[in-house]
PDB file of C-alpha atoms in Angstrom:
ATOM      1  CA  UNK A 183      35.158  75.072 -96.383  1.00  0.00           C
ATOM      2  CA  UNK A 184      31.740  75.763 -98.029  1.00  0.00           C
ATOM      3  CA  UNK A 185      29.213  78.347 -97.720  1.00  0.00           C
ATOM      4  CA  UNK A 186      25.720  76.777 -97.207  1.00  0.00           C
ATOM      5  CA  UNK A 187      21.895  78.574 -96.765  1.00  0.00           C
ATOM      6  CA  UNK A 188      20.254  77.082 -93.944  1.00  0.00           C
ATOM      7  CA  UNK A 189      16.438  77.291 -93.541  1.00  0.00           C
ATOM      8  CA  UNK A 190      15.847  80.258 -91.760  1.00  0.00           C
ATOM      9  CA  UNK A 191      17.879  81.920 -94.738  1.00  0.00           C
ATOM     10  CA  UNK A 192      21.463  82.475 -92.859  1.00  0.00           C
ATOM     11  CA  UNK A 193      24.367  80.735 -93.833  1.00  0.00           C
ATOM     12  CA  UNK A 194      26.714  78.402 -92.380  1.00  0.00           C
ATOM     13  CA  UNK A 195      29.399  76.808 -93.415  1.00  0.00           C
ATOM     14  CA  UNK A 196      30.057  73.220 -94.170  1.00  0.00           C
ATOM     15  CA  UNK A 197      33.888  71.450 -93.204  1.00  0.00           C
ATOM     16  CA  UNK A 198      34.102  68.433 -95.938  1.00  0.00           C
ATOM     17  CA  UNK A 199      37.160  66.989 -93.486  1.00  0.00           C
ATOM     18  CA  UNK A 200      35.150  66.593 -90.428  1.00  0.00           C
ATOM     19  CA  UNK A 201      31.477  65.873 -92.544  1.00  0.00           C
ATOM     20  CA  UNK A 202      29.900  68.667 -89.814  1.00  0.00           C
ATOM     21  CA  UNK A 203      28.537  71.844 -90.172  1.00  0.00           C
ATOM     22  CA  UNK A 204      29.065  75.368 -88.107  1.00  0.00           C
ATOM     23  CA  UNK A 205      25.765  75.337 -87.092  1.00  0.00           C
ATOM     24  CA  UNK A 206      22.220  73.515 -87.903  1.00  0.00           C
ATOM     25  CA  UNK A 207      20.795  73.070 -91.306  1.00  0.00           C
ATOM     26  CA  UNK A 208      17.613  73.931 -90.076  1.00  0.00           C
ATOM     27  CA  UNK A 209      18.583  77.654 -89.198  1.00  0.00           C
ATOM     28  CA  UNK A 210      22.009  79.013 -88.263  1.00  0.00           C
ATOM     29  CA  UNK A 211      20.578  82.017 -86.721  1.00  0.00           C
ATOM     30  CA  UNK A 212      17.473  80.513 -85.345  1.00  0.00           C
ATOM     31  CA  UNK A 213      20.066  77.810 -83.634  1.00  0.00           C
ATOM     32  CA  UNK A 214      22.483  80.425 -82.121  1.00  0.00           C
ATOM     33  CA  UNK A 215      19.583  82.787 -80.911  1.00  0.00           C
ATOM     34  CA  UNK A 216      17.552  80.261 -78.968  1.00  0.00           C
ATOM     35  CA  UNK A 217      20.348  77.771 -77.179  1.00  0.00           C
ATOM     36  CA  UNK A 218      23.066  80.990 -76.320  1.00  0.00           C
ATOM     37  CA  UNK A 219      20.865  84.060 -76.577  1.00  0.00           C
ATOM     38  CA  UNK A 220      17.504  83.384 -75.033  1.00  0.00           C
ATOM     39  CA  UNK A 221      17.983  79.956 -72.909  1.00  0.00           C
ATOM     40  CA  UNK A 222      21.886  81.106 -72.131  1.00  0.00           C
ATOM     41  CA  UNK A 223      21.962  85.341 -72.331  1.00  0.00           C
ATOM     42  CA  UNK A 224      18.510  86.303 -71.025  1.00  0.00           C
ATOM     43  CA  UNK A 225      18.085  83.283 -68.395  1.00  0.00           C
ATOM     44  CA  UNK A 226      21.250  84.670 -66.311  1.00  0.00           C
ATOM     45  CA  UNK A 227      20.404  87.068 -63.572  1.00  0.00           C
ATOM     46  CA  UNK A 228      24.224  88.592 -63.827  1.00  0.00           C
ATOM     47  CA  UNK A 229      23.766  92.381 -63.881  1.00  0.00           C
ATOM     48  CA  UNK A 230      27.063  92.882 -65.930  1.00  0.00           C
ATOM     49  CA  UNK A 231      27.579  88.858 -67.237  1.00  0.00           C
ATOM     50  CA  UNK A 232      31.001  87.716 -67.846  1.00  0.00           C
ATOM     51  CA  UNK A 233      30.289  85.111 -70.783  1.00  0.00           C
ATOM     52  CA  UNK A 234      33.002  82.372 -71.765  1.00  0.00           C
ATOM     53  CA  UNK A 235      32.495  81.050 -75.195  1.00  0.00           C
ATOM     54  CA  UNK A 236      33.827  78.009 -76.307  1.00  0.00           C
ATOM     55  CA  UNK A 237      34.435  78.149 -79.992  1.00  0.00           C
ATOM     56  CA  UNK A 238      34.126  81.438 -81.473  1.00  0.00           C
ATOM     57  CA  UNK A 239      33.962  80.148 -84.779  1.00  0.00           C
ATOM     58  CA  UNK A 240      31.860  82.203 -87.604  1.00  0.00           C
ATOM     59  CA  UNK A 241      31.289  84.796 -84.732  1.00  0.00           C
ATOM     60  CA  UNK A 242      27.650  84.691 -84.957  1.00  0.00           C
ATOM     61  CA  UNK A 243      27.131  83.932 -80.913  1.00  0.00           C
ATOM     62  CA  UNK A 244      29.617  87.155 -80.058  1.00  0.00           C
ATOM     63  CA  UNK A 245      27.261  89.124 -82.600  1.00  0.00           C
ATOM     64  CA  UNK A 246      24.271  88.648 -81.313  1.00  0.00           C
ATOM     65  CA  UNK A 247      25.248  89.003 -77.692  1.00  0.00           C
ATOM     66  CA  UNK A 248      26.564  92.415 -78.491  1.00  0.00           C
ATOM     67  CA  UNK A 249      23.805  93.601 -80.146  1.00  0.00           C
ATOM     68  CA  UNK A 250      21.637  92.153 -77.329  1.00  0.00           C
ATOM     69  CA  UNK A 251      23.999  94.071 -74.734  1.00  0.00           C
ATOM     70  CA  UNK A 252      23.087  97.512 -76.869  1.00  0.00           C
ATOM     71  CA  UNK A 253      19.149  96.748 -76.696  1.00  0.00           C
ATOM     72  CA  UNK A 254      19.162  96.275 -73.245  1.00  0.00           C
ATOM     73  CA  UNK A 255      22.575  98.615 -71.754  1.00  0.00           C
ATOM     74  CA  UNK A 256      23.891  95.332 -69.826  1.00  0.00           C
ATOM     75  CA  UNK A 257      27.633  95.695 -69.882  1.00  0.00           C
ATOM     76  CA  UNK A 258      28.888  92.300 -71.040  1.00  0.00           C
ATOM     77  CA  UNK A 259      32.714  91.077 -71.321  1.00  0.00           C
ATOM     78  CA  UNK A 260      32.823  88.553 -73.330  1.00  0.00           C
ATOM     79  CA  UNK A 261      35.923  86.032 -73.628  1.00  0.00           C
ATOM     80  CA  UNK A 262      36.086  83.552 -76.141  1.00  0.00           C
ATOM     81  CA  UNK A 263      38.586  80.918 -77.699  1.00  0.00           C
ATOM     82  CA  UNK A 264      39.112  79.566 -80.875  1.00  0.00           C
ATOM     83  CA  UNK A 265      42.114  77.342 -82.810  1.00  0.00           C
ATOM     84  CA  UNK A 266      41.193  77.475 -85.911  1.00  0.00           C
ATOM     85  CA  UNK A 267      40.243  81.411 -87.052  1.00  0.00           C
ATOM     86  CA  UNK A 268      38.319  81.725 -90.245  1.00  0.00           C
ATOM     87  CA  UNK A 269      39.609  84.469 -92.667  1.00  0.00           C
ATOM     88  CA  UNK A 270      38.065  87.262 -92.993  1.00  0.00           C
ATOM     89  CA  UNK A 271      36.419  86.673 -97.096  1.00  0.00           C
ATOM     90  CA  UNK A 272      35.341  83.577 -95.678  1.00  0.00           C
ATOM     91  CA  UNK A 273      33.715  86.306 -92.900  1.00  0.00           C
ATOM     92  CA  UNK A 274      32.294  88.975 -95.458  1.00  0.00           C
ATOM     93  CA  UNK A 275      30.377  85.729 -97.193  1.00  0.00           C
ATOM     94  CA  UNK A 276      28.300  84.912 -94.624  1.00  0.00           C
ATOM     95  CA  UNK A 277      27.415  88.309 -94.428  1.00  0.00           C
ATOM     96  CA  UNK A 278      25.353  88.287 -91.356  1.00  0.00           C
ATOM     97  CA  UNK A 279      24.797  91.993 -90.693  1.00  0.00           C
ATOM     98  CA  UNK A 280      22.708  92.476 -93.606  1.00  0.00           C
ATOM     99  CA  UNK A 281      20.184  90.015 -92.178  1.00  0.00           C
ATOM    100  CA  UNK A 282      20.117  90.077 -88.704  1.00  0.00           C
ATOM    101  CA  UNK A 283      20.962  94.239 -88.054  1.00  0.00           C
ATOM    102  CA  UNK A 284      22.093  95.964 -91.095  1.00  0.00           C
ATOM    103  CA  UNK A 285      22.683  99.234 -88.870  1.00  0.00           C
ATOM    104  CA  UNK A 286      25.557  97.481 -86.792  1.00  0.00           C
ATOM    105  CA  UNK A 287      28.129  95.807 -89.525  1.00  0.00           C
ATOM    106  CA  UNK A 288      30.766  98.423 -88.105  1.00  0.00           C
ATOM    107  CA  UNK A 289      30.448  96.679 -84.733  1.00  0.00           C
ATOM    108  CA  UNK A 290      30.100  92.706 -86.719  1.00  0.00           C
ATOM    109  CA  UNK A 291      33.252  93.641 -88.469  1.00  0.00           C
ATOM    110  CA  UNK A 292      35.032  95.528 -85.853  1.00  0.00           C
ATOM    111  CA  UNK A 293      34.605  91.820 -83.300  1.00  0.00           C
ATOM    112  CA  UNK A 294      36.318  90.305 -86.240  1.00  0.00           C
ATOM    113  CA  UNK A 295      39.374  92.545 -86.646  1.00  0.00           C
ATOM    114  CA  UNK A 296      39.549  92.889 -83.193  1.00  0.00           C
ATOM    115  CA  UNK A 297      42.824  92.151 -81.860  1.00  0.00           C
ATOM    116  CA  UNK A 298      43.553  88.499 -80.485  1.00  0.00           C
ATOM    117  CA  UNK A 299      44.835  87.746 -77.346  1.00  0.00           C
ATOM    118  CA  UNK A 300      44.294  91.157 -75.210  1.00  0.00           C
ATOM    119  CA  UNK A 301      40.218  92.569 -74.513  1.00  0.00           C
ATOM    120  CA  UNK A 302      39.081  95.252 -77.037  1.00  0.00           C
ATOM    121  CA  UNK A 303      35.862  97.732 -76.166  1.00  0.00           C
ATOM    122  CA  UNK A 304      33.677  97.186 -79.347  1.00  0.00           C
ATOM    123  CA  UNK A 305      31.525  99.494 -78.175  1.00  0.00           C
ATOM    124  CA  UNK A 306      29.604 101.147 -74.604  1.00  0.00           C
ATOM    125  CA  UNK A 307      28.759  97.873 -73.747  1.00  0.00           C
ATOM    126  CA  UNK A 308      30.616  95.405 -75.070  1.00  0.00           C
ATOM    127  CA  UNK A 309      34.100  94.186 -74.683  1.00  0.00           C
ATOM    128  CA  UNK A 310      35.404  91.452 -76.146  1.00  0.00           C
ATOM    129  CA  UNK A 311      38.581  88.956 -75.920  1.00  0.00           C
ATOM    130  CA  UNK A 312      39.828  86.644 -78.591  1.00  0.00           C
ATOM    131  CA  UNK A 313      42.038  83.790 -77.577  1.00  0.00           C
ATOM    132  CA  UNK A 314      43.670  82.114 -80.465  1.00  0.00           C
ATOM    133  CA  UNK A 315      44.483  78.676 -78.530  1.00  0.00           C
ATOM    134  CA  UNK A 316      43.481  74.950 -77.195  1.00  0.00           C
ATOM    135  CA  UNK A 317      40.711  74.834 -75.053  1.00  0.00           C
ATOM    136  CA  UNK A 318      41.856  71.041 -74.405  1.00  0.00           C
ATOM    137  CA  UNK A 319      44.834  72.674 -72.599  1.00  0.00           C
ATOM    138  CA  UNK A 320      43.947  76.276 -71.585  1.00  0.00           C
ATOM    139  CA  UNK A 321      43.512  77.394 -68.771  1.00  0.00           C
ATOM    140  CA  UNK A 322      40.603  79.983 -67.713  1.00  0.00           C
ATOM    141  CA  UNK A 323      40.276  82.433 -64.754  1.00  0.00           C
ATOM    142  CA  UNK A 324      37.428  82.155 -62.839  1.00  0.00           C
ATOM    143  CA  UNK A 325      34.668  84.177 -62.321  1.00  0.00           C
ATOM    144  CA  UNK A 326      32.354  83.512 -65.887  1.00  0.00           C
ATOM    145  CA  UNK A 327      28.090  83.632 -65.263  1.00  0.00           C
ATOM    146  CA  UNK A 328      27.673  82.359 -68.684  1.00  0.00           C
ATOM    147  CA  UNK A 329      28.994  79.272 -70.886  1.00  0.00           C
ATOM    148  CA  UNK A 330      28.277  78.697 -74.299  1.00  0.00           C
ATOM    149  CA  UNK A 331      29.839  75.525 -75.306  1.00  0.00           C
ATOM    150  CA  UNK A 332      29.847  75.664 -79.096  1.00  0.00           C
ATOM    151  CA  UNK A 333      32.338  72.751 -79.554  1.00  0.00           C
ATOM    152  CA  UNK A 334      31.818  70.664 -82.641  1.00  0.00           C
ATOM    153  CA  UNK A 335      29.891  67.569 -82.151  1.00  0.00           C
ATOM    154  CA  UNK A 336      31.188  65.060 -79.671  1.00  0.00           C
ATOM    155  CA  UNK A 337      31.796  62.597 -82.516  1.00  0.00           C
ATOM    156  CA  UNK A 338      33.681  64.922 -84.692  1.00  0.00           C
ATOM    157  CA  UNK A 339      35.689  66.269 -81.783  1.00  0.00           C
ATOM    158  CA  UNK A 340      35.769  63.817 -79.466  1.00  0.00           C
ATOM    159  CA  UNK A 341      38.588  65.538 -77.115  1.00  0.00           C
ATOM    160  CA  UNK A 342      36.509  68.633 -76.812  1.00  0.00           C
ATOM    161  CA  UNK A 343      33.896  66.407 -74.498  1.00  0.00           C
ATOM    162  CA  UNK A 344      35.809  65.029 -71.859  1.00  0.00           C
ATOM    163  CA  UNK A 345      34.897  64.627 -67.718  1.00  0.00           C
ATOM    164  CA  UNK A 346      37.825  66.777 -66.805  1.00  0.00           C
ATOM    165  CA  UNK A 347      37.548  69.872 -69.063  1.00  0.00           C
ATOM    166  CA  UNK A 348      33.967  69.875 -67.933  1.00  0.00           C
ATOM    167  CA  UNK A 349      35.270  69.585 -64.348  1.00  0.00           C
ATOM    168  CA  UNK A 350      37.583  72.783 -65.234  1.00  0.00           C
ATOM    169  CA  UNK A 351      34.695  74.695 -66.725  1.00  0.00           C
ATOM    170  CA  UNK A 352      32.433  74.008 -63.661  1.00  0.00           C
ATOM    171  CA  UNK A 353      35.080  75.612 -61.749  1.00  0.00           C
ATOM    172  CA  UNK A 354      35.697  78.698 -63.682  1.00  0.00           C
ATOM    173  CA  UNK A 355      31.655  79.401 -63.048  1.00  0.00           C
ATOM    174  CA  UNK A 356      30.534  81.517 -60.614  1.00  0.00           C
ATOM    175  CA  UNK A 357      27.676  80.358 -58.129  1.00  0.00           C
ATOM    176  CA  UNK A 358      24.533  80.470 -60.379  1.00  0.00           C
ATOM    177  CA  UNK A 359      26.298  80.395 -63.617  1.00  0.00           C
ATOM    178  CA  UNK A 360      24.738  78.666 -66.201  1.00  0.00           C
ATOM    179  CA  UNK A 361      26.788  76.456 -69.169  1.00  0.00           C
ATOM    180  CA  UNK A 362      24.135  76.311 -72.482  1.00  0.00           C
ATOM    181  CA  UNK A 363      24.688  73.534 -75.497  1.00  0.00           C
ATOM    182  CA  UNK A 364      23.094  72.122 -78.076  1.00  0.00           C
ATOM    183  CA  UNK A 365      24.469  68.837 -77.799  1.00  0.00           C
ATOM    184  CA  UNK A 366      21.706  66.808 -75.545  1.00  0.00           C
ATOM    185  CA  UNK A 367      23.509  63.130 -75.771  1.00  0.00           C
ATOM    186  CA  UNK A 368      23.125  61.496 -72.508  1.00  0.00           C
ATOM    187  CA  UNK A 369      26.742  60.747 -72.588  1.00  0.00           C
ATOM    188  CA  UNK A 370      27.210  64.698 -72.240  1.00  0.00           C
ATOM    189  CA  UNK A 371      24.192  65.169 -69.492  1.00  0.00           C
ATOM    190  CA  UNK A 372      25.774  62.811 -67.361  1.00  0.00           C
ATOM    191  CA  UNK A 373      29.420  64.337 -67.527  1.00  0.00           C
ATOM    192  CA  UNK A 374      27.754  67.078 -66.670  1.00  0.00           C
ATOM    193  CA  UNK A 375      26.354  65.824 -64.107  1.00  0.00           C
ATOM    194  CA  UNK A 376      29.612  64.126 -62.274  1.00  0.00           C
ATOM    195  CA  UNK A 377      31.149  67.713 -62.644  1.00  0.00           C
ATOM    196  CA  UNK A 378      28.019  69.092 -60.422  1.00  0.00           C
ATOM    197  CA  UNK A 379      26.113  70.835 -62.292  1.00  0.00           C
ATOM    198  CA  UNK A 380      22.200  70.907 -61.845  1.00  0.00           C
ATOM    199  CA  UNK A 381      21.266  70.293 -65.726  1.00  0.00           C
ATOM    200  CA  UNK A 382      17.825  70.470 -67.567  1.00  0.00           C
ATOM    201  CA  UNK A 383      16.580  69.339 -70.922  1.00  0.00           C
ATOM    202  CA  UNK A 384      15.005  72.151 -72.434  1.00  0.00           C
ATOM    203  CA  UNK A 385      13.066  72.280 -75.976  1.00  0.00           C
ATOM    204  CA  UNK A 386      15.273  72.673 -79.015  1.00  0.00           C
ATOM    205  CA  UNK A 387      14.932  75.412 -81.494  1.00  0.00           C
ATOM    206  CA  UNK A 388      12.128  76.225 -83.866  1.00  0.00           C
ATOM    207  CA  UNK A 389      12.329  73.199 -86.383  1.00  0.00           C
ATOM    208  CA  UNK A 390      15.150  72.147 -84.875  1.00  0.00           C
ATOM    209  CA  UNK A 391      16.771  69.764 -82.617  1.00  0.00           C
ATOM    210  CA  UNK A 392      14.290  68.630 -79.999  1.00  0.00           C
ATOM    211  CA  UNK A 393      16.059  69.286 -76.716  1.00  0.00           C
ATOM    212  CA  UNK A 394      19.287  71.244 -75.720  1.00  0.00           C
ATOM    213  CA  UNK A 395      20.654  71.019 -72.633  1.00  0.00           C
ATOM    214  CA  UNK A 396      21.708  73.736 -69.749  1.00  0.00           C
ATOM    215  CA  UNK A 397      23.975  73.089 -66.769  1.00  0.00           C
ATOM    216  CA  UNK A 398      23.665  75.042 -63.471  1.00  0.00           C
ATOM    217  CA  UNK A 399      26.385  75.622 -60.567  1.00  0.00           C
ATOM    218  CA  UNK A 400      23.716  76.091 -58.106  1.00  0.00           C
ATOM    219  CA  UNK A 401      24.938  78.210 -55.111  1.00  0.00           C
ATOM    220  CA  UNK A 402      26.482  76.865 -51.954  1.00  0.00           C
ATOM    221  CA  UNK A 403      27.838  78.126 -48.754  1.00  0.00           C
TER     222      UNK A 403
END
């Protein structure tokens, strides 16, 4: 695992067994901000959102939705999964707080040592819940208004894009619920797609990727 600046001056880190990277070169925080924040968070008409993240990785999408839940005093709950936990010096390096909202590292640092596997209140408006496990074989409760899908690239992980987990998370959604990634391959659209979702191609990130993509579960009687 390697620590590595991006261009918007946040770090990411690179995994030299897979050849990918946590998030884009091109801006870590730039990435996570525009596909889960403002085309995911703020695009979601959910009073109090229940958000389902798949891979919680450096913890930089949990950050930023809790800080987002103190700016605005929207209660979020906020589930997410992850196999593979990264250790906390690992953590402390990418040091995050300091750039994005050096006020709130006690609330960065307190999403980290949260407990796994049972929902902790980080603070008034945010309460989290860490799954160490699968997502190939877990199985969610319904009732989410937000997906981030956060997966490693299709090519990397091949088993984390499949018809049928799509299918699952399509299900778990509640009517209007919205599934953000930034993986646009028309391989992925499509799969979305079959599993019903409604799904745009919206503009990538500032000196980014050129197009993300965000799934729909329309409402139906």
């Amino acid at each position: 695992m390697e620590l590595e600046k991006t261009a918007d001056g946040s770090y990411t880190l690179f995994v030299p067994e897979l050849d990918e990277h946590y998030h884009s070169v091109k801006g870590a925080l730039t990435e996570s901000e525009h596909i889960f924040i403002n085309m995911g968070l703020k695009h979601s008409s959910a009073k109090e959102p229940n958000i389902l993240e798949i891979g919680f990785g450096t913890g930089l999408n949990a950050f930023l939705t809790s800080l987002e839940a103190k700016k605005e005093n929207r209660n979020i709950r906020y589930t997410t999964i992850e196999k593979y936990p990264l250790e906390m010096d690992i953590i402390k390096h990418l040091d995050y707080p300091e750039l994005i909202a050096p006020t709130e590292k006690e609330m960065f640092y307190s999403i980290h040592t949260a407990e796994w596997n049972t929902p902790q209140k980080i603070s008034e408006n945010f309460i989290i819940e860490k799954i160490k496990g699968d997502f190939t074989d877990f199985k969610f409760r319904k009732g989410y208004d937000i997906i981030y899908f956060d997966a490693f690239a299709p090519e990397k992980q091949p088993e984390m894009w499949s018809q049928e987990l799509f299918n699952n998370l399509y299900d778990v959604l509640n009517n209007n619920g919205i599934l953000t990634t930034y993986c646009a391959k028309g391989s992925v659209r499509r799969m979305l797609k079959e599993a019903g979702f409604s799904v745009e191609r919206l503009a990538g990130p500032p000196g980014g990727k050129r197009e993300i993509l965000r799934g729909t579960k329309l409402f139906t009687d």
